[in-house]
CSV table of C-alpha atoms and ligand atoms in Angstrom, one decimal:
chain,number,residue,atom,x,y,z
A,649,MET,CA,-5.0,20.0,15.7
A,650,LYS,CA,-1.4,19.1,16.4
A,651,LYS,CA,-0.1,15.8,15.1
A,652,THR,CA,3.3,14.1,15.2
A,653,ILE,CA,4.3,12.3,12.0
A,654,THR,CA,7.3,9.9,11.8
A,655,VAL,CA,8.8,10.2,8.4
A,656,LEU,CA,10.8,7.2,7.1
A,657,PRO,CA,12.3,8.2,3.8
A,658,GLY,CA,14.1,4.8,3.3
A,659,ASP,CA,16.0,4.4,0.0
A,660,GLY,CA,16.1,5.5,-3.6
A,661,ILE,CA,13.2,7.8,-4.6
A,662,GLY,CA,11.8,7.3,-1.1
A,663,LEU,CA,13.6,10.5,-0.1
A,664,GLU,CA,12.3,12.5,-2.9
A,665,VAL,CA,8.7,11.5,-2.6
A,666,VAL,CA,8.5,12.0,1.2
A,667,LYS,CA,10.0,15.4,0.8
A,668,ALA,CA,7.4,16.3,-1.7
A,669,THR,CA,4.7,15.0,0.6
A,670,THR,CA,5.7,16.9,3.7
A,671,THR,CA,5.7,20.1,1.6
A,672,VAL,CA,2.1,19.3,0.6
A,673,LEU,CA,1.1,18.5,4.2
A,674,ASP,CA,2.5,21.8,5.2
A,675,LYS,CA,0.1,23.4,2.8
A,676,VAL,CA,-2.8,21.3,4.3
A,677,ALA,CA,-1.7,22.5,7.8
A,678,ALA,CA,-1.6,26.1,6.7
A,679,LEU,CA,-5.1,25.9,5.1
A,680,TYR,CA,-6.8,24.2,7.9
A,681,GLY,CA,-4.9,25.6,10.9
A,682,HIS,CA,-3.2,22.3,11.9
A,683,GLU,CA,0.3,21.7,13.1
A,684,PHE,CA,2.3,18.7,11.8
A,685,GLU,CA,5.5,17.9,13.5
A,686,TYR,CA,7.9,15.6,11.6
A,687,LYS,CA,10.4,13.2,13.2
A,688,TYR,CA,12.8,11.5,10.8
A,689,ALA,CA,14.1,8.0,11.3
A,690,ASP,CA,16.1,5.5,9.3
A,691,ILE,CA,14.8,2.3,7.7
A,692,GLY,CA,16.0,-0.1,5.0
A,693,GLY,CA,19.3,0.1,3.2
A,694,THR,CA,20.0,3.5,4.6
A,695,ALA,CA,19.6,2.1,8.1
A,696,ILE,CA,21.9,-0.8,7.2
A,697,ASP,CA,24.6,1.7,6.1
A,698,LYS,CA,24.2,3.9,9.2
A,699,HIS,CA,23.3,1.4,11.9
A,700,GLU,CA,24.0,-2.1,10.5
A,701,ASN,CA,20.4,-2.8,11.1
A,702,PRO,CA,17.5,-2.3,8.6
A,703,LEU,CA,15.2,-1.5,11.5
A,704,PRO,CA,16.9,0.1,14.5
A,705,GLN,CA,15.0,0.0,17.7
A,706,GLU,CA,15.1,3.8,17.8
A,707,THR,CA,13.0,3.8,14.6
A,708,VAL,CA,10.4,1.5,16.1
A,709,ASP,CA,10.2,3.7,19.2
A,710,THR,CA,9.9,6.9,17.2
A,711,CYS,CA,7.1,5.4,15.1
A,712,LYS,CA,5.3,4.2,18.2
A,713,SER,CA,5.4,7.6,19.8
A,714,SER,CA,3.8,9.3,16.8
A,715,ASP,CA,0.3,9.7,15.4
A,716,GLY,CA,1.1,8.5,11.9
A,717,VAL,CA,4.0,7.2,9.9
A,718,LEU,CA,4.9,8.0,6.3
A,719,LEU,CA,7.3,5.6,4.6
A,720,GLY,CA,8.9,6.3,1.2
A,721,ALA,CA,10.4,3.0,-0.1
A,722,VAL,CA,13.1,0.5,0.7
A,723,GLY,CA,15.6,-1.5,-1.3
A,724,GLY,CA,18.1,-1.2,-4.1
A,725,PRO,CA,20.9,-3.1,-5.9
A,726,LYS,CA,23.4,-1.7,-3.4
A,727,TRP,CA,22.1,-4.0,-0.7
A,728,GLU,CA,21.5,-7.1,-2.8
A,729,ASN,CA,23.8,-9.8,-1.5
A,730,HIS,CA,25.2,-7.3,1.1
A,731,SER,CA,28.1,-8.7,3.0
A,732,SER,CA,26.2,-8.4,6.3
A,733,GLY,CA,23.5,-10.7,5.0
A,734,LEU,CA,21.0,-8.0,5.9
A,735,ARG,CA,18.3,-6.9,3.5
A,736,PRO,CA,16.4,-3.5,3.4
A,737,GLU,CA,13.1,-5.3,3.1
A,738,GLN,CA,13.6,-6.7,6.6
A,739,GLY,CA,13.1,-3.2,7.8
A,740,LEU,CA,9.8,-2.8,6.0
A,741,LEU,CA,8.5,-6.2,7.1
A,742,GLY,CA,9.8,-5.6,10.6
A,743,ILE,CA,8.0,-2.3,11.0
A,744,ARG,CA,4.8,-3.7,9.7
A,745,LYS,CA,5.1,-6.5,12.3
A,746,ALA,CA,6.3,-4.3,15.2
A,747,LEU,CA,3.3,-1.9,14.7
A,748,GLN,CA,1.0,-4.9,14.1
A,749,LEU,CA,-0.3,-3.5,10.9
A,750,PHE,CA,-2.4,-6.4,9.8
A,751,ALA,CA,-4.6,-4.6,7.3
A,752,ASN,CA,-3.2,-3.1,4.2
A,753,LEU,CA,-5.6,-1.0,2.1
A,754,ARG,CA,-4.7,-0.5,-1.5
A,755,PRO,CA,-7.3,1.5,-3.3
A,756,VAL,CA,-7.2,1.4,-7.1
A,757,THR,CA,-8.9,4.5,-8.4
A,758,GLY,CA,-8.9,5.3,-12.1
A,759,HIS,CA,-8.6,9.0,-12.9
A,760,GLU,CA,-10.6,9.6,-16.0
A,761,SER,CA,-8.0,11.9,-17.5
A,762,LEU,CA,-5.4,9.2,-17.1
A,763,THR,CA,-7.0,6.4,-18.8
A,764,ASP,CA,-4.8,6.6,-21.8
A,765,ALA,CA,-1.8,6.1,-19.6
A,766,SER,CA,-3.0,2.6,-19.0
A,767,SER,CA,-2.1,-0.2,-21.3
A,768,LEU,CA,-5.7,-1.4,-21.2
A,769,LYS,CA,-8.7,-0.2,-23.2
A,770,LYS,CA,-10.3,3.0,-22.0
A,771,GLU,CA,-13.7,1.4,-21.5
A,772,VAL,CA,-12.2,-1.3,-19.3
A,773,VAL,CA,-10.4,1.1,-16.9
A,774,ASP,CA,-12.5,4.3,-17.0
A,775,ASN,CA,-13.6,5.2,-13.5
A,776,VAL,CA,-12.4,1.9,-12.0
A,777,ASP,CA,-12.8,1.9,-8.2
A,778,LEU,CA,-11.7,-1.1,-6.2
A,779,MET,CA,-10.0,-1.8,-2.9
A,780,ILE,CA,-7.5,-4.5,-2.4
A,781,LEU,CA,-7.4,-5.4,1.3
A,782,ARG,CA,-4.2,-7.4,1.9
A,783,GLU,CA,-3.4,-9.2,5.1
A,784,LEU,CA,0.0,-7.8,6.0
A,785,THR,CA,1.5,-9.5,9.1
A,786,GLY,CA,1.0,-13.2,8.4
A,787,GLY,CA,1.1,-15.9,5.7
A,788,ILE,CA,4.2,-16.9,3.8
A,789,TYR,CA,5.9,-13.6,4.5
A,790,PHE,CA,6.2,-14.4,8.2
A,791,GLY,CA,5.8,-18.2,8.4
A,792,SER,CA,8.6,-20.1,10.2
A,793,PRO,CA,10.7,-22.0,9.4
A,794,GLN,CA,12.1,-20.1,6.5
A,795,GLU,CA,15.5,-21.7,5.9
A,796,ARG,CA,17.9,-23.6,3.7
A,797,ARG,CA,18.4,-27.2,4.4
A,798,GLN,CA,19.5,-30.4,2.8
A,799,VAL,CA,16.8,-32.4,1.1
A,800,ASP,CA,17.7,-35.7,-0.7
A,801,GLY,CA,21.3,-34.7,-0.4
A,802,GLU,CA,21.0,-31.4,-2.1
A,803,GLU,CA,20.4,-27.8,-1.1
A,804,ALA,CA,16.8,-26.8,-0.7
A,805,ALA,CA,14.9,-23.7,0.5
A,806,LEU,CA,11.9,-23.7,2.6
A,807,ASP,CA,9.2,-21.0,3.2
A,808,THR,CA,6.1,-21.7,5.3
A,809,MET,CA,2.7,-20.5,4.6
A,810,ILE,CA,0.7,-20.4,7.8
A,811,TYR,CA,-2.5,-18.6,8.8
A,812,LYS,CA,-4.2,-18.8,12.2
A,813,LYS,CA,-8.0,-18.6,12.0
A,814,SER,CA,-8.0,-15.5,14.2
A,815,GLU,CA,-5.7,-13.8,11.7
A,816,ILE,CA,-8.0,-14.7,8.8
A,817,ALA,CA,-11.1,-13.7,10.7
A,818,ARG,CA,-9.9,-10.2,11.6
A,819,ILE,CA,-8.9,-9.2,8.1
A,820,VAL,CA,-12.0,-10.8,6.6
A,821,ARG,CA,-14.2,-8.8,9.0
A,822,GLN,CA,-12.4,-5.6,7.9
A,823,GLY,CA,-13.2,-6.6,4.4
A,824,PHE,CA,-16.9,-7.0,5.1
A,825,GLU,CA,-17.0,-3.7,7.0
A,826,MET,CA,-15.2,-1.9,4.2
A,827,ALA,CA,-17.6,-3.4,1.7
A,828,GLN,CA,-20.5,-2.0,3.8
A,829,LEU,CA,-19.0,1.5,3.4
A,830,ARG,CA,-18.7,1.0,-0.4
A,831,ARG,CA,-20.7,-1.0,-2.8
A,832,ASN,CA,-21.5,-4.1,-0.6
A,833,LYS,CA,-19.5,-6.6,-2.5
A,834,LEU,CA,-16.7,-8.7,-1.2
A,835,THR,CA,-14.4,-11.0,-3.2
A,836,SER,CA,-12.3,-13.3,-1.1
A,837,VAL,CA,-9.3,-14.4,-3.1
A,838,ASP,CA,-7.5,-17.7,-2.3
A,839,LYS,CA,-6.0,-20.8,-3.8
A,840,ALA,CA,-8.3,-23.2,-2.1
A,841,ASN,CA,-8.0,-25.8,-4.8
A,842,VAL,CA,-4.4,-26.4,-3.7
A,843,LEU,CA,-3.5,-24.9,-0.4
A,844,GLU,CA,-4.7,-26.0,3.0
A,845,SER,CA,-4.3,-22.5,4.4
A,846,SER,CA,-6.6,-21.2,1.7
A,847,ARG,CA,-9.2,-23.8,2.6
A,848,LEU,CA,-9.2,-22.6,6.2
A,849,TRP,CA,-9.4,-19.0,4.8
A,850,ARG,CA,-12.5,-19.9,2.7
A,851,GLU,CA,-14.2,-21.8,5.7
A,852,THR,CA,-13.6,-18.7,7.9
A,853,VAL,CA,-15.2,-16.4,5.3
A,854,GLU,CA,-18.2,-18.8,5.1
A,855,GLU,CA,-18.6,-18.8,8.9
A,856,ILE,CA,-18.4,-15.0,9.2
A,857,LYS,CA,-20.6,-14.0,6.3
A,858,GLY,CA,-23.8,-14.5,8.2
A,859,ASP,CA,-22.9,-11.4,10.3
A,860,TYR,CA,-23.0,-9.2,7.2
A,861,PRO,CA,-26.1,-10.2,5.4
A,862,ASP,CA,-26.1,-7.0,3.3
A,863,VAL,CA,-22.8,-7.9,1.7
A,864,GLU,CA,-22.6,-10.1,-1.4
A,865,VAL,CA,-19.7,-12.4,-1.0
A,866,GLU,CA,-17.9,-14.5,-3.6
A,867,HIS,CA,-14.8,-16.7,-3.5
A,868,MET,CA,-12.3,-16.5,-6.4
A,869,LEU,CA,-9.1,-18.4,-7.0
A,870,VAL,CA,-6.1,-16.1,-7.2
A,871,ASP,CA,-5.1,-17.1,-10.8
A,872,ASN,CA,-8.6,-16.4,-12.0
A,873,ALA,CA,-8.5,-13.1,-10.0
A,874,ALA,CA,-5.3,-12.0,-11.7
A,875,MET,CA,-7.1,-12.6,-15.0
A,876,GLN,CA,-10.4,-10.9,-14.0
A,877,ILE,CA,-8.6,-7.8,-12.7
A,878,ILE,CA,-7.3,-7.2,-16.2
A,879,ARG,CA,-10.4,-8.5,-18.1
A,880,GLU,CA,-13.1,-6.7,-16.2
A,881,PRO,CA,-11.9,-4.7,-13.1
A,882,LYS,CA,-15.2,-3.0,-12.6
A,883,GLN,CA,-16.8,-6.2,-11.4
A,884,PHE,CA,-14.8,-5.7,-8.1
A,885,ASP,CA,-15.6,-3.7,-5.0
A,886,VAL,CA,-13.4,-5.0,-2.1
A,887,MET,CA,-11.0,-7.8,-2.7
A,888,VAL,CA,-9.7,-9.4,0.5
A,889,THR,CA,-6.7,-11.7,0.4
A,890,GLY,CA,-3.6,-13.0,2.0
A,891,ASN,CA,-0.2,-11.3,2.2
A,892,MET,CA,1.5,-12.7,-0.9
A,893,PHE,CA,-1.6,-12.8,-3.2
A,894,GLY,CA,-2.3,-9.2,-2.2
A,895,ASP,CA,1.2,-8.2,-3.0
A,896,ILE,CA,1.0,-9.6,-6.5
A,897,LEU,CA,-2.6,-8.6,-7.3
A,898,SER,CA,-1.9,-5.0,-6.3
A,899,ASP,CA,1.0,-4.6,-8.7
A,900,ALA,CA,-1.2,-6.0,-11.5
A,901,ALA,CA,-4.0,-3.7,-10.5
A,902,SER,CA,-1.8,-0.6,-10.5
A,903,MET,CA,-1.7,-0.8,-14.3
A,904,LEU,CA,-5.4,0.0,-14.4
A,905,THR,CA,-4.4,3.5,-13.2
A,906,GLY,CA,-1.7,3.7,-15.7
A,907,SER,CA,1.3,3.5,-13.4
A,908,LEU,CA,2.6,2.0,-10.2
A,909,GLY,CA,3.5,5.6,-9.4
A,910,MET,CA,-0.1,6.3,-8.7
A,911,LEU,CA,-1.0,3.7,-6.1
A,912,PRO,CA,-1.2,4.7,-2.4
A,913,SER,CA,-1.6,2.4,0.6
A,914,ALA,CA,-2.5,2.5,4.2
A,915,SER,CA,-1.5,-0.1,6.8
A,916,ILE,CA,-3.5,-0.2,9.9
A,917,GLY,CA,-3.7,-2.3,13.1
A,918,GLU,CA,-5.9,-2.2,16.2
A,919,GLN,CA,-3.8,0.6,17.7
A,920,PRO,CA,-2.3,3.7,16.2
A,921,PRO,CA,-0.2,4.7,14.5
A,922,GLY,CA,-1.0,3.6,11.0
A,923,LEU,CA,1.7,3.5,8.3
A,924,TYR,CA,1.3,5.1,4.9
A,925,GLU,CA,3.4,4.2,1.9
A,926,PRO,CA,3.2,4.1,-1.8
A,927,VAL,CA,2.8,0.7,-3.4
A,928,HIS,CA,5.8,1.4,-5.7
A,929,GLY,CA,9.4,0.6,-4.7
A,930,SER,CA,12.6,2.6,-4.5
A,931,ALA,CA,13.1,2.8,-8.3
A,932,PRO,CA,17.0,3.1,-8.0
A,933,ASP,CA,17.1,3.7,-11.8
A,934,ILE,CA,15.7,7.2,-11.4
A,935,GLU,CA,16.9,7.9,-7.9
A,936,GLY,CA,18.1,11.5,-7.2
A,937,GLN,CA,17.0,12.7,-10.6
A,938,ASN,CA,13.9,14.6,-9.5
A,939,LYS,CA,11.8,12.5,-11.9
A,940,ALA,CA,9.8,10.3,-9.5
A,941,ASN,CA,6.0,10.6,-9.5
A,942,PRO,CA,5.2,11.9,-6.0
A,943,LEU,CA,1.4,11.3,-6.3
A,944,ALA,CA,1.3,7.8,-4.8
A,945,MET,CA,3.0,9.1,-1.7
A,946,ILE,CA,0.9,12.2,-1.6
A,947,SER,CA,-2.3,10.2,-1.9
A,948,SER,CA,-0.9,7.9,0.9
A,949,ALA,CA,-0.7,11.0,3.1
A,950,ALA,CA,-4.3,11.8,2.2
A,951,MET,CA,-5.1,8.3,3.5
A,952,MET,CA,-3.3,9.2,6.7
A,953,LEU,CA,-5.3,12.3,7.2
A,954,LYS,CA,-8.5,10.3,6.7
A,955,TYR,CA,-7.8,7.1,8.6
A,956,SER,CA,-5.4,8.1,11.4
A,957,PHE,CA,-6.3,11.8,11.9
A,958,LYS,CA,-10.0,11.6,11.0
A,959,MET,CA,-9.5,14.8,8.9
A,960,THR,CA,-12.0,13.8,6.3
A,961,GLU,CA,-12.4,17.2,4.7
A,962,GLU,CA,-8.6,17.7,4.5
A,963,ALA,CA,-8.2,14.3,2.9
A,964,ASP,CA,-10.9,14.9,0.4
A,965,ALA,CA,-9.4,18.3,-0.5
A,966,LEU,CA,-6.0,16.7,-1.1
A,967,ASP,CA,-7.5,13.9,-3.2
A,968,GLN,CA,-9.3,16.6,-5.2
A,969,ALA,CA,-6.1,18.6,-5.7
A,970,VAL,CA,-4.4,15.4,-7.1
A,971,SER,CA,-7.3,14.8,-9.3
A,972,ASP,CA,-7.4,18.4,-10.5
A,973,VAL,CA,-3.7,18.4,-11.4
A,974,LEU,CA,-4.2,15.3,-13.5
A,975,SER,CA,-7.3,16.7,-15.2
A,976,ALA,CA,-5.3,19.8,-16.0
A,977,GLY,CA,-3.0,17.5,-17.9
A,978,HIS,CA,0.1,17.6,-15.7
A,979,ARG,CA,2.2,14.4,-16.0
A,980,THR,CA,5.4,13.0,-14.6
A,981,GLY,CA,7.4,10.8,-16.9
A,982,ASP,CA,5.7,7.5,-15.9
A,983,ILE,CA,2.3,8.7,-16.9
A,984,ALA,CA,3.2,11.1,-19.8
A,985,LYS,CA,2.3,10.1,-23.3
A,986,GLU,CA,4.9,10.3,-26.1
A,987,GLY,CA,5.5,13.9,-26.9
A,988,GLU,CA,4.0,15.2,-23.7
A,989,THR,CA,6.2,17.3,-21.4
A,990,ALA,CA,7.1,15.4,-18.2
A,991,LEU,CA,7.2,17.4,-15.0
A,992,SER,CA,9.8,16.9,-12.4
A,993,THR,CA,8.9,15.7,-8.9
A,994,ASP,CA,9.2,19.2,-7.6
A,995,GLU,CA,7.1,20.7,-10.4
A,996,MET,CA,4.3,18.1,-9.9
A,997,THR,CA,4.4,18.7,-6.1
A,998,ASN,CA,4.1,22.5,-6.7
A,999,LYS,CA,1.1,21.9,-9.0
A,1000,VAL,CA,-0.6,20.0,-6.2
A,1001,ILE,CA,0.2,22.8,-3.7
A,1002,GLU,CA,-1.0,25.5,-6.1
A,1003,VAL,CA,-4.4,23.9,-6.7
A,1004,MET,CA,-5.0,22.7,-3.2
A,1005,LYS,CA,-7.8,24.8,-1.6
A,1006,LYS,CA,-10.1,24.6,1.4
B,1285,LIG,C1,5.0,-4.1,-1.3
B,1285,LIG,C2,6.4,-4.5,-1.5
B,1285,LIG,C3,7.0,-5.2,-0.4
B,1285,LIG,C4,6.1,-6.4,-0.1
B,1285,LIG,C5,8.5,-5.6,-0.5
B,1285,LIG,C6,9.3,-4.4,-0.8
B,1285,LIG,C7,9.0,-6.4,0.7
B,1285,LIG,O1,6.5,-5.2,-2.7
B,1285,LIG,O2,4.8,-3.4,-0.3
B,1285,LIG,O3,4.1,-4.4,-2.0
B,1285,LIG,O4,6.3,-7.5,-0.7
B,1285,LIG,O5,5.3,-6.3,0.8
B,1286,LIG,MG1,4.6,-5.3,-3.8
């Protein structure tokens, strides 16, 4: 099969992890007789520097004309308080919105060999397997107004949390469908004891659940969910939640796997292309040092093979390669224990390529 992939390296370690990932994808193509064509486009701080726009129209067009999009990471101190007032993150939020990627899948899978990289006890995180399903194009991230204004004679800042019922319903339905493919349990996370938008969220879940009688559904307040994810993560199967709660919970959940450098994600809408990016950021502190863990990006590419290209066998083989590399004890700095040798980005990538087989 021939597929066109738009690659958006972005900023910081984004460049290094996407480079690692295309090399791995080339191996997949060679093994299975596919052809992947890469088109590169700018996003984030890099795009601000080159085009004075964190999301040039050309980037959106390139993405739209491809079968899948790989995104490294955006942001960095260089663009904080940039004279233009532009922010790299506008590129990321903009592309999610432009491609209408309302569903963000963040699987949290504990590799047994990595459990001692986690700050939690082995028995708590061993074989953890949950899916955070985060609404990605609504909520407080996109509510308007979002502005500064005078309140009681002083400067105040305003963000708006707004969810339409239809936006809640479509992500919640995805949650139910995903639970049906997994262990039939859905936890809907909200803050219904305080927020009106959460009360609408909860009502919507209640209205829809009759269509999925085989799925056990529970509601959980987000503060409790943050605690439960650390206390007993194995109680969860699919967690469905709004944009900001999903953002926060997924960073917390990443520590179950030992490192933020391990967590992949897929962002999907009604239409292709889907966008695949690691949950981690641009890590400017280690940028350009060949130290970054490429596994979250590589696993995100495996999600692309599975969800966008329907190449299930290839996706499984790639996941298996990552798992085998970890079982063999190979570690980048973020997951290495004291005294263990830390591999570089390139070395880790080569390990994956070496063990990957059909
Ligand atoms: C994420 C990131 C982004 C988000 C930032 C970089 C805008 O934290 O993908 O989780 O908040 O969505
Ligand atoms: Mg985040």
